[in-house]
PDB file of C-alpha atoms in Angstrom:
ATOM      1  CA  UNK A 421      71.568 -43.501 120.147  1.00 81.00           C
ATOM      2  CA  UNK A 422      71.649 -41.252 117.090  1.00 88.00           C
ATOM      3  CA  UNK A 423      72.230 -42.908 113.733  1.00 93.00           C
ATOM      4  CA  UNK A 424      73.146 -41.853 110.229  1.00 97.00           C
ATOM      5  CA  UNK A 425      71.784 -44.244 107.626  1.00 98.00           C
ATOM      6  CA  UNK A 426      73.600 -45.105 104.401  1.00 98.00           C
ATOM      7  CA  UNK A 427      72.928 -47.902 101.886  1.00 98.00           C
ATOM      8  CA  UNK A 428      75.507 -50.682 102.225  1.00 98.00           C
ATOM      9  CA  UNK A 429      76.400 -50.591  98.550  1.00 98.00           C
ATOM     10  CA  UNK A 430      76.050 -48.625  95.340  1.00 98.00           C
ATOM     11  CA  UNK A 431      77.165 -49.866  91.935  1.00 98.00           C
ATOM     12  CA  UNK A 432      77.668 -47.835  88.773  1.00 98.00           C
ATOM     13  CA  UNK A 433      79.381 -48.253  85.426  1.00 98.00           C
ATOM     14  CA  UNK A 434      82.366 -46.115  84.490  1.00 98.00           C
ATOM     15  CA  UNK A 435      81.368 -42.670  83.291  1.00 98.00           C
ATOM     16  CA  UNK A 436      78.010 -42.741  85.048  1.00 98.00           C
ATOM     17  CA  UNK A 437      76.933 -40.742  88.099  1.00 98.00           C
ATOM     18  CA  UNK A 438      76.938 -42.294  91.552  1.00 98.00           C
ATOM     19  CA  UNK A 439      74.733 -40.944  94.307  1.00 98.00           C
ATOM     20  CA  UNK A 440      75.247 -41.983  97.911  1.00 98.00           C
ATOM     21  CA  UNK A 441      72.574 -40.828 100.383  1.00 98.00           C
ATOM     22  CA  UNK A 442      72.956 -40.310 104.109  1.00 98.00           C
ATOM     23  CA  UNK A 443      69.892 -39.809 106.295  1.00 97.00           C
ATOM     24  CA  UNK A 444      69.642 -38.449 109.810  1.00 96.00           C
ATOM     25  CA  UNK A 445      67.270 -36.373 111.927  1.00 94.00           C
ATOM     26  CA  UNK A 446      69.707 -33.584 112.734  1.00 92.00           C
ATOM     27  CA  UNK A 447      71.240 -33.214 109.277  1.00 93.00           C
ATOM     28  CA  UNK A 448      69.256 -30.035 108.526  1.00 92.00           C
ATOM     29  CA  UNK A 449      70.826 -28.420 111.602  1.00 92.00           C
ATOM     30  CA  UNK A 450      74.343 -29.841 111.672  1.00 93.00           C
ATOM     31  CA  UNK A 451      77.205 -29.818 109.189  1.00 95.00           C
ATOM     32  CA  UNK A 452      77.826 -33.010 107.244  1.00 97.00           C
ATOM     33  CA  UNK A 453      81.214 -34.321 106.191  1.00 98.00           C
ATOM     34  CA  UNK A 454      82.158 -37.108 103.760  1.00 98.00           C
ATOM     35  CA  UNK A 455      85.159 -39.417 103.781  1.00 98.00           C
ATOM     36  CA  UNK A 456      86.563 -41.808 101.198  1.00 98.00           C
ATOM     37  CA  UNK A 457      88.375 -44.902 102.441  1.00 98.00           C
ATOM     38  CA  UNK A 458      90.246 -47.345 100.248  1.00 98.00           C
ATOM     39  CA  UNK A 459      91.276 -50.799 101.495  1.00 97.00           C
ATOM     40  CA  UNK A 460      94.070 -50.733 104.021  1.00 96.00           C
ATOM     41  CA  UNK A 461      94.162 -46.933 104.144  1.00 98.00           C
ATOM     42  CA  UNK A 462      93.004 -44.257 106.547  1.00 98.00           C
ATOM     43  CA  UNK A 463      89.922 -42.260 105.546  1.00 98.00           C
ATOM     44  CA  UNK A 464      90.332 -39.091 103.498  1.00 98.00           C
ATOM     45  CA  UNK A 465      88.097 -36.037 103.940  1.00 98.00           C
ATOM     46  CA  UNK A 466      86.454 -35.350 100.579  1.00 98.00           C
ATOM     47  CA  UNK A 467      83.602 -32.998 101.545  1.00 98.00           C
ATOM     48  CA  UNK A 468      83.920 -30.494 104.395  1.00 96.00           C
ATOM     49  CA  UNK A 469      81.113 -28.527 106.075  1.00 93.00           C
ATOM     50  CA  UNK A 470      78.268 -29.712 103.841  1.00 94.00           C
ATOM     51  CA  UNK A 471      79.561 -28.785 100.405  1.00 95.00           C
ATOM     52  CA  UNK A 472      83.214 -27.691 100.462  1.00 96.00           C
ATOM     53  CA  UNK A 473      85.836 -29.705  98.641  1.00 97.00           C
ATOM     54  CA  UNK A 474      89.219 -29.698 100.390  1.00 95.00           C
ATOM     55  CA  UNK A 475      92.227 -28.831  98.312  1.00 95.00           C
ATOM     56  CA  UNK A 476      93.180 -31.632  95.943  1.00 96.00           C
ATOM     57  CA  UNK A 477      89.783 -33.295  95.854  1.00 97.00           C
ATOM     58  CA  UNK A 478      88.370 -33.791  92.379  1.00 97.00           C
ATOM     59  CA  UNK A 479      85.562 -31.511  91.159  1.00 97.00           C
ATOM     60  CA  UNK A 480      83.652 -34.640  90.214  1.00 98.00           C
ATOM     61  CA  UNK A 481      82.650 -34.953  93.888  1.00 98.00           C
ATOM     62  CA  UNK A 482      79.887 -32.768  95.268  1.00 98.00           C
ATOM     63  CA  UNK A 483      77.253 -32.870  97.981  1.00 98.00           C
ATOM     64  CA  UNK A 484      73.723 -31.600  98.349  1.00 97.00           C
ATOM     65  CA  UNK A 485      70.921 -31.838 100.852  1.00 96.00           C
ATOM     66  CA  UNK A 486      67.177 -32.162 100.957  1.00 95.00           C
ATOM     67  CA  UNK A 487      65.422 -32.306 104.292  1.00 95.00           C
ATOM     68  CA  UNK A 488      66.972 -34.974 106.471  1.00 96.00           C
ATOM     69  CA  UNK A 489      68.995 -36.512 103.637  1.00 97.00           C
ATOM     70  CA  UNK A 490      72.334 -35.398 102.280  1.00 98.00           C
ATOM     71  CA  UNK A 491      73.718 -36.927  99.110  1.00 98.00           C
ATOM     72  CA  UNK A 492      77.265 -37.348  97.888  1.00 98.00           C
ATOM     73  CA  UNK A 493      77.381 -37.242  94.101  1.00 98.00           C
ATOM     74  CA  UNK A 494      80.265 -38.507  92.010  1.00 98.00           C
ATOM     75  CA  UNK A 495      80.014 -37.625  88.329  1.00 98.00           C
ATOM     76  CA  UNK A 496      81.924 -39.393  85.566  1.00 98.00           C
ATOM     77  CA  UNK A 497      82.781 -42.279  87.884  1.00 98.00           C
ATOM     78  CA  UNK A 498      86.222 -43.773  87.366  1.00 98.00           C
ATOM     79  CA  UNK A 499      87.782 -46.991  88.589  1.00 97.00           C
ATOM     80  CA  UNK A 500      89.809 -44.979  91.121  1.00 97.00           C
ATOM     81  CA  UNK A 501      86.571 -43.871  92.819  1.00 98.00           C
ATOM     82  CA  UNK A 502      85.880 -47.420  94.008  1.00 98.00           C
ATOM     83  CA  UNK A 503      86.029 -47.162  97.792  1.00 98.00           C
ATOM     84  CA  UNK A 504      83.970 -47.006 100.963  1.00 98.00           C
ATOM     85  CA  UNK A 505      82.302 -43.671 101.630  1.00 98.00           C
ATOM     86  CA  UNK A 506      81.240 -42.479 105.091  1.00 98.00           C
ATOM     87  CA  UNK A 507      79.117 -39.522 106.093  1.00 98.00           C
ATOM     88  CA  UNK A 508      79.684 -37.828 109.446  1.00 97.00           C
ATOM     89  CA  UNK A 509      77.638 -35.369 111.400  1.00 96.00           C
ATOM     90  CA  UNK A 510      76.739 -34.496 114.992  1.00 92.00           C
ATOM     91  CA  UNK A 511      73.805 -35.465 117.145  1.00 88.00           C
ATOM     92  CA  UNK A 512      71.727 -32.902 119.026  1.00 86.00           C
ATOM     93  CA  UNK A 513      74.385 -32.797 121.773  1.00 86.00           C
ATOM     94  CA  UNK A 514      77.181 -32.084 119.321  1.00 84.00           C
ATOM     95  CA  UNK A 515      78.648 -35.591 119.589  1.00 91.00           C
ATOM     96  CA  UNK A 516      80.143 -36.878 116.333  1.00 95.00           C
ATOM     97  CA  UNK A 517      78.555 -39.835 114.555  1.00 96.00           C
ATOM     98  CA  UNK A 518      79.537 -41.721 111.413  1.00 98.00           C
ATOM     99  CA  UNK A 519      77.190 -43.397 109.008  1.00 98.00           C
ATOM    100  CA  UNK A 520      77.462 -47.125 108.415  1.00 98.00           C
ATOM    101  CA  UNK A 521      79.390 -46.600 105.190  1.00 98.00           C
ATOM    102  CA  UNK A 522      78.606 -47.297 101.540  1.00 98.00           C
ATOM    103  CA  UNK A 523      80.773 -49.467  99.320  1.00 98.00           C
ATOM    104  CA  UNK A 524      80.942 -47.946  95.852  1.00 98.00           C
ATOM    105  CA  UNK A 525      81.595 -50.565  93.192  1.00 98.00           C
ATOM    106  CA  UNK A 526      82.596 -49.529  89.690  1.00 98.00           C
ATOM    107  CA  UNK A 527      81.292 -52.207  87.352  1.00 96.00           C
TER     108      UNK A 527
ATOM    109  CA  UNK B1122     103.847 -30.715 107.303  1.00 94.00           C
ATOM    110  CA  UNK B1123     100.970 -31.885 109.462  1.00 96.00           C
ATOM    111  CA  UNK B1124     101.068 -35.492 110.589  1.00 98.00           C
ATOM    112  CA  UNK B1125      99.754 -37.749 113.317  1.00 98.00           C
ATOM    113  CA  UNK B1126     100.830 -41.219 114.340  1.00 98.00           C
ATOM    114  CA  UNK B1127      99.204 -43.658 116.730  1.00 98.00           C
ATOM    115  CA  UNK B1128     101.100 -46.046 118.972  1.00 98.00           C
ATOM    116  CA  UNK B1129     100.171 -48.657 121.517  1.00 98.00           C
ATOM    117  CA  UNK B1130     100.044 -52.380 122.152  1.00 98.00           C
ATOM    118  CA  UNK B1131      99.055 -54.685 119.330  1.00 98.00           C
ATOM    119  CA  UNK B1132      97.527 -57.203 121.714  1.00 98.00           C
ATOM    120  CA  UNK B1133      95.694 -56.808 125.002  1.00 98.00           C
ATOM    121  CA  UNK B1134      93.885 -59.319 127.207  1.00 98.00           C
ATOM    122  CA  UNK B1135      90.209 -59.136 128.072  1.00 98.00           C
ATOM    123  CA  UNK B1136      89.471 -56.850 131.060  1.00 98.00           C
ATOM    124  CA  UNK B1137      92.778 -54.990 130.610  1.00 98.00           C
ATOM    125  CA  UNK B1138      93.021 -51.252 129.972  1.00 98.00           C
ATOM    126  CA  UNK B1139      94.189 -50.061 126.562  1.00 98.00           C
ATOM    127  CA  UNK B1140      96.376 -46.968 126.406  1.00 98.00           C
ATOM    128  CA  UNK B1141      96.993 -45.381 123.009  1.00 98.00           C
ATOM    129  CA  UNK B1142      99.152 -42.384 122.203  1.00 98.00           C
ATOM    130  CA  UNK B1143      98.718 -40.023 119.282  1.00 98.00           C
ATOM    131  CA  UNK B1144     101.909 -38.083 118.528  1.00 98.00           C
ATOM    132  CA  UNK B1145     101.379 -35.173 116.207  1.00 98.00           C
ATOM    133  CA  UNK B1146     103.462 -32.523 114.495  1.00 97.00           C
ATOM    134  CA  UNK B1147     102.980 -29.518 112.263  1.00 96.00           C
ATOM    135  CA  UNK B1148     100.191 -27.941 114.307  1.00 95.00           C
ATOM    136  CA  UNK B1149      99.451 -26.890 117.861  1.00 94.00           C
ATOM    137  CA  UNK B1150      96.630 -28.180 120.014  1.00 94.00           C
ATOM    138  CA  UNK B1151      96.663 -24.740 121.625  1.00 92.00           C
ATOM    139  CA  UNK B1152      95.414 -23.068 118.447  1.00 92.00           C
ATOM    140  CA  UNK B1153      91.816 -21.875 118.542  1.00 93.00           C
ATOM    141  CA  UNK B1154      89.328 -24.389 117.198  1.00 93.00           C
ATOM    142  CA  UNK B1155      91.746 -27.292 116.855  1.00 95.00           C
ATOM    143  CA  UNK B1156      90.840 -30.714 118.192  1.00 96.00           C
ATOM    144  CA  UNK B1157      92.283 -34.219 118.074  1.00 97.00           C
ATOM    145  CA  UNK B1158      89.831 -37.060 117.696  1.00 98.00           C
ATOM    146  CA  UNK B1159      89.989 -40.839 118.086  1.00 98.00           C
ATOM    147  CA  UNK B1160      88.104 -43.085 115.689  1.00 98.00           C
ATOM    148  CA  UNK B1161      88.141 -46.873 115.510  1.00 98.00           C
ATOM    149  CA  UNK B1162      87.191 -49.428 112.886  1.00 98.00           C
ATOM    150  CA  UNK B1163      86.634 -53.108 113.651  1.00 98.00           C
ATOM    151  CA  UNK B1164      87.726 -55.449 110.845  1.00 98.00           C
ATOM    152  CA  UNK B1165      85.324 -55.151 107.915  1.00 97.00           C
ATOM    153  CA  UNK B1166      83.071 -52.733 109.773  1.00 98.00           C
ATOM    154  CA  UNK B1167      82.268 -49.033 109.852  1.00 98.00           C
ATOM    155  CA  UNK B1168      84.111 -46.135 111.411  1.00 98.00           C
ATOM    156  CA  UNK B1169      83.153 -45.339 115.011  1.00 98.00           C
ATOM    157  CA  UNK B1170      84.006 -41.983 116.614  1.00 97.00           C
ATOM    158  CA  UNK B1171      85.283 -42.410 120.176  1.00 98.00           C
ATOM    159  CA  UNK B1172      86.478 -39.173 121.733  1.00 97.00           C
ATOM    160  CA  UNK B1173      87.899 -35.716 121.156  1.00 96.00           C
ATOM    161  CA  UNK B1174      89.914 -33.140 123.038  1.00 97.00           C
ATOM    162  CA  UNK B1175      90.113 -29.530 121.955  1.00 95.00           C
ATOM    163  CA  UNK B1176      92.342 -26.485 122.315  1.00 95.00           C
ATOM    164  CA  UNK B1177      90.560 -25.441 125.504  1.00 95.00           C
ATOM    165  CA  UNK B1178      91.037 -28.911 127.020  1.00 95.00           C
ATOM    166  CA  UNK B1179      87.337 -29.657 126.655  1.00 95.00           C
ATOM    167  CA  UNK B1180      86.694 -33.370 126.280  1.00 96.00           C
ATOM    168  CA  UNK B1181      83.953 -35.151 124.388  1.00 95.00           C
ATOM    169  CA  UNK B1182      83.058 -38.839 124.434  1.00 96.00           C
ATOM    170  CA  UNK B1183      80.978 -41.336 122.510  1.00 95.00           C
ATOM    171  CA  UNK B1184      77.653 -41.783 124.260  1.00 93.00           C
ATOM    172  CA  UNK B1185      77.929 -45.567 124.207  1.00 94.00           C
ATOM    173  CA  UNK B1186      81.523 -45.748 125.490  1.00 97.00           C
ATOM    174  CA  UNK B1187      81.829 -42.716 127.752  1.00 96.00           C
ATOM    175  CA  UNK B1188      82.068 -44.729 130.961  1.00 98.00           C
ATOM    176  CA  UNK B1189      85.141 -46.570 129.628  1.00 98.00           C
ATOM    177  CA  UNK B1190      87.010 -43.776 127.847  1.00 98.00           C
ATOM    178  CA  UNK B1191      89.422 -41.115 129.036  1.00 98.00           C
ATOM    179  CA  UNK B1192      91.195 -38.650 126.768  1.00 98.00           C
ATOM    180  CA  UNK B1193      93.986 -36.292 127.760  1.00 98.00           C
ATOM    181  CA  UNK B1194      96.648 -34.170 126.138  1.00 96.00           C
ATOM    182  CA  UNK B1195     100.211 -33.133 126.760  1.00 93.00           C
ATOM    183  CA  UNK B1196     100.596 -29.989 124.702  1.00 89.00           C
ATOM    184  CA  UNK B1197     104.296 -29.673 125.438  1.00 90.00           C
ATOM    185  CA  UNK B1198     104.916 -33.140 124.004  1.00 92.00           C
ATOM    186  CA  UNK B1199     102.362 -32.749 121.180  1.00 96.00           C
ATOM    187  CA  UNK B1200     100.605 -35.899 122.299  1.00 98.00           C
ATOM    188  CA  UNK B1201      97.062 -37.020 122.990  1.00 98.00           C
ATOM    189  CA  UNK B1202      96.419 -40.138 125.052  1.00 98.00           C
ATOM    190  CA  UNK B1203      93.297 -42.298 124.992  1.00 98.00           C
ATOM    191  CA  UNK B1204      92.526 -44.992 127.525  1.00 98.00           C
ATOM    192  CA  UNK B1205      89.786 -47.591 127.147  1.00 98.00           C
ATOM    193  CA  UNK B1206      89.079 -49.739 130.159  1.00 98.00           C
ATOM    194  CA  UNK B1207      87.728 -53.264 130.466  1.00 98.00           C
ATOM    195  CA  UNK B1208      88.745 -54.346 126.982  1.00 98.00           C
ATOM    196  CA  UNK B1209      86.726 -57.093 125.284  1.00 98.00           C
ATOM    197  CA  UNK B1210      87.055 -58.961 121.976  1.00 98.00           C
ATOM    198  CA  UNK B1211      84.488 -56.556 120.464  1.00 98.00           C
ATOM    199  CA  UNK B1212      87.073 -53.776 120.943  1.00 98.00           C
ATOM    200  CA  UNK B1213      89.395 -55.406 118.407  1.00 98.00           C
ATOM    201  CA  UNK B1214      89.877 -52.699 115.789  1.00 98.00           C
ATOM    202  CA  UNK B1215      92.178 -50.308 114.021  1.00 98.00           C
ATOM    203  CA  UNK B1216      92.362 -47.148 116.083  1.00 98.00           C
ATOM    204  CA  UNK B1217      92.964 -43.823 114.329  1.00 98.00           C
ATOM    205  CA  UNK B1218      93.648 -40.340 115.607  1.00 98.00           C
ATOM    206  CA  UNK B1219      92.681 -37.414 113.407  1.00 98.00           C
ATOM    207  CA  UNK B1220      92.817 -33.632 113.522  1.00 98.00           C
ATOM    208  CA  UNK B1221      89.982 -31.190 113.056  1.00 96.00           C
ATOM    209  CA  UNK B1222      91.419 -27.779 112.210  1.00 93.00           C
ATOM    210  CA  UNK B1223      88.581 -25.662 113.555  1.00 87.00           C
ATOM    211  CA  UNK B1224      85.028 -25.679 114.782  1.00 80.00           C
ATOM    212  CA  UNK B1225      82.691 -27.260 112.245  1.00 81.00           C
ATOM    213  CA  UNK B1226      85.646 -28.649 110.337  1.00 92.00           C
ATOM    214  CA  UNK B1227      85.982 -32.283 109.325  1.00 96.00           C
ATOM    215  CA  UNK B1228      88.904 -34.508 110.183  1.00 97.00           C
ATOM    216  CA  UNK B1229      91.386 -33.308 107.602  1.00 97.00           C
ATOM    217  CA  UNK B1230      94.501 -35.219 108.623  1.00 98.00           C
ATOM    218  CA  UNK B1231      94.523 -38.811 109.900  1.00 98.00           C
ATOM    219  CA  UNK B1232      97.200 -41.028 111.298  1.00 98.00           C
ATOM    220  CA  UNK B1233      97.883 -44.372 109.608  1.00 98.00           C
ATOM    221  CA  UNK B1234      96.107 -46.225 112.409  1.00 98.00           C
ATOM    222  CA  UNK B1235      97.223 -48.839 114.896  1.00 98.00           C
ATOM    223  CA  UNK B1236      95.685 -52.285 115.076  1.00 98.00           C
ATOM    224  CA  UNK B1237      94.681 -53.654 118.452  1.00 98.00           C
ATOM    225  CA  UNK B1238      93.523 -57.212 119.044  1.00 98.00           C
ATOM    226  CA  UNK B1239      91.853 -58.360 122.242  1.00 98.00           C
ATOM    227  CA  UNK B1240      92.484 -61.968 123.084  1.00 97.00           C
ATOM    228  CA  UNK B1241      93.494 -64.092 126.018  1.00 96.00           C
TER     229      UNK B1241
END
């Protein structure tokens, strides 16, 4: 079955830039979405349709792509950014798939 | 205000069928492009997309679980129902429903989730 690959964890110090990659064969052809999930809470959509930030999402979050990898970038990382981040896209049949998630730790 | 809320049993026995209901408000599942999705998350593990139903009553299922899943909607009641047959301990998870407000849109509104444990 189709998979989206994310590193299990990323650690950065406050004020630095965090980059969370997501790799998958169909990413060049399908939209990618990103979600932030804090402990005990439902996920929150933070990047829509590759690069769009929904209303209310900080400008410090952005996304970019290169080939079969898309990357979520968080600039000026703050303690409140500590969370799990999931990418989502579709396989060649249009079926949704989530990545394995990346735990962002703010040192 | 758009909201969704999941409901269902907190505990089911192995081999039983799980039935979950997603009650939503603030939007219509008859509006073009709108879909309601089910996603689950086992304790300490990643999100897993399960199924979706859209405004045209088209249904979509996870490749790995399609033989066990059924999704349906009652537009008049603003509800979406998911059934998962032959429950096993590996199905223990928090189950979420979430809206996508158009084609190629992410899941912008999520319910709080309902926790289901599978145990005899």
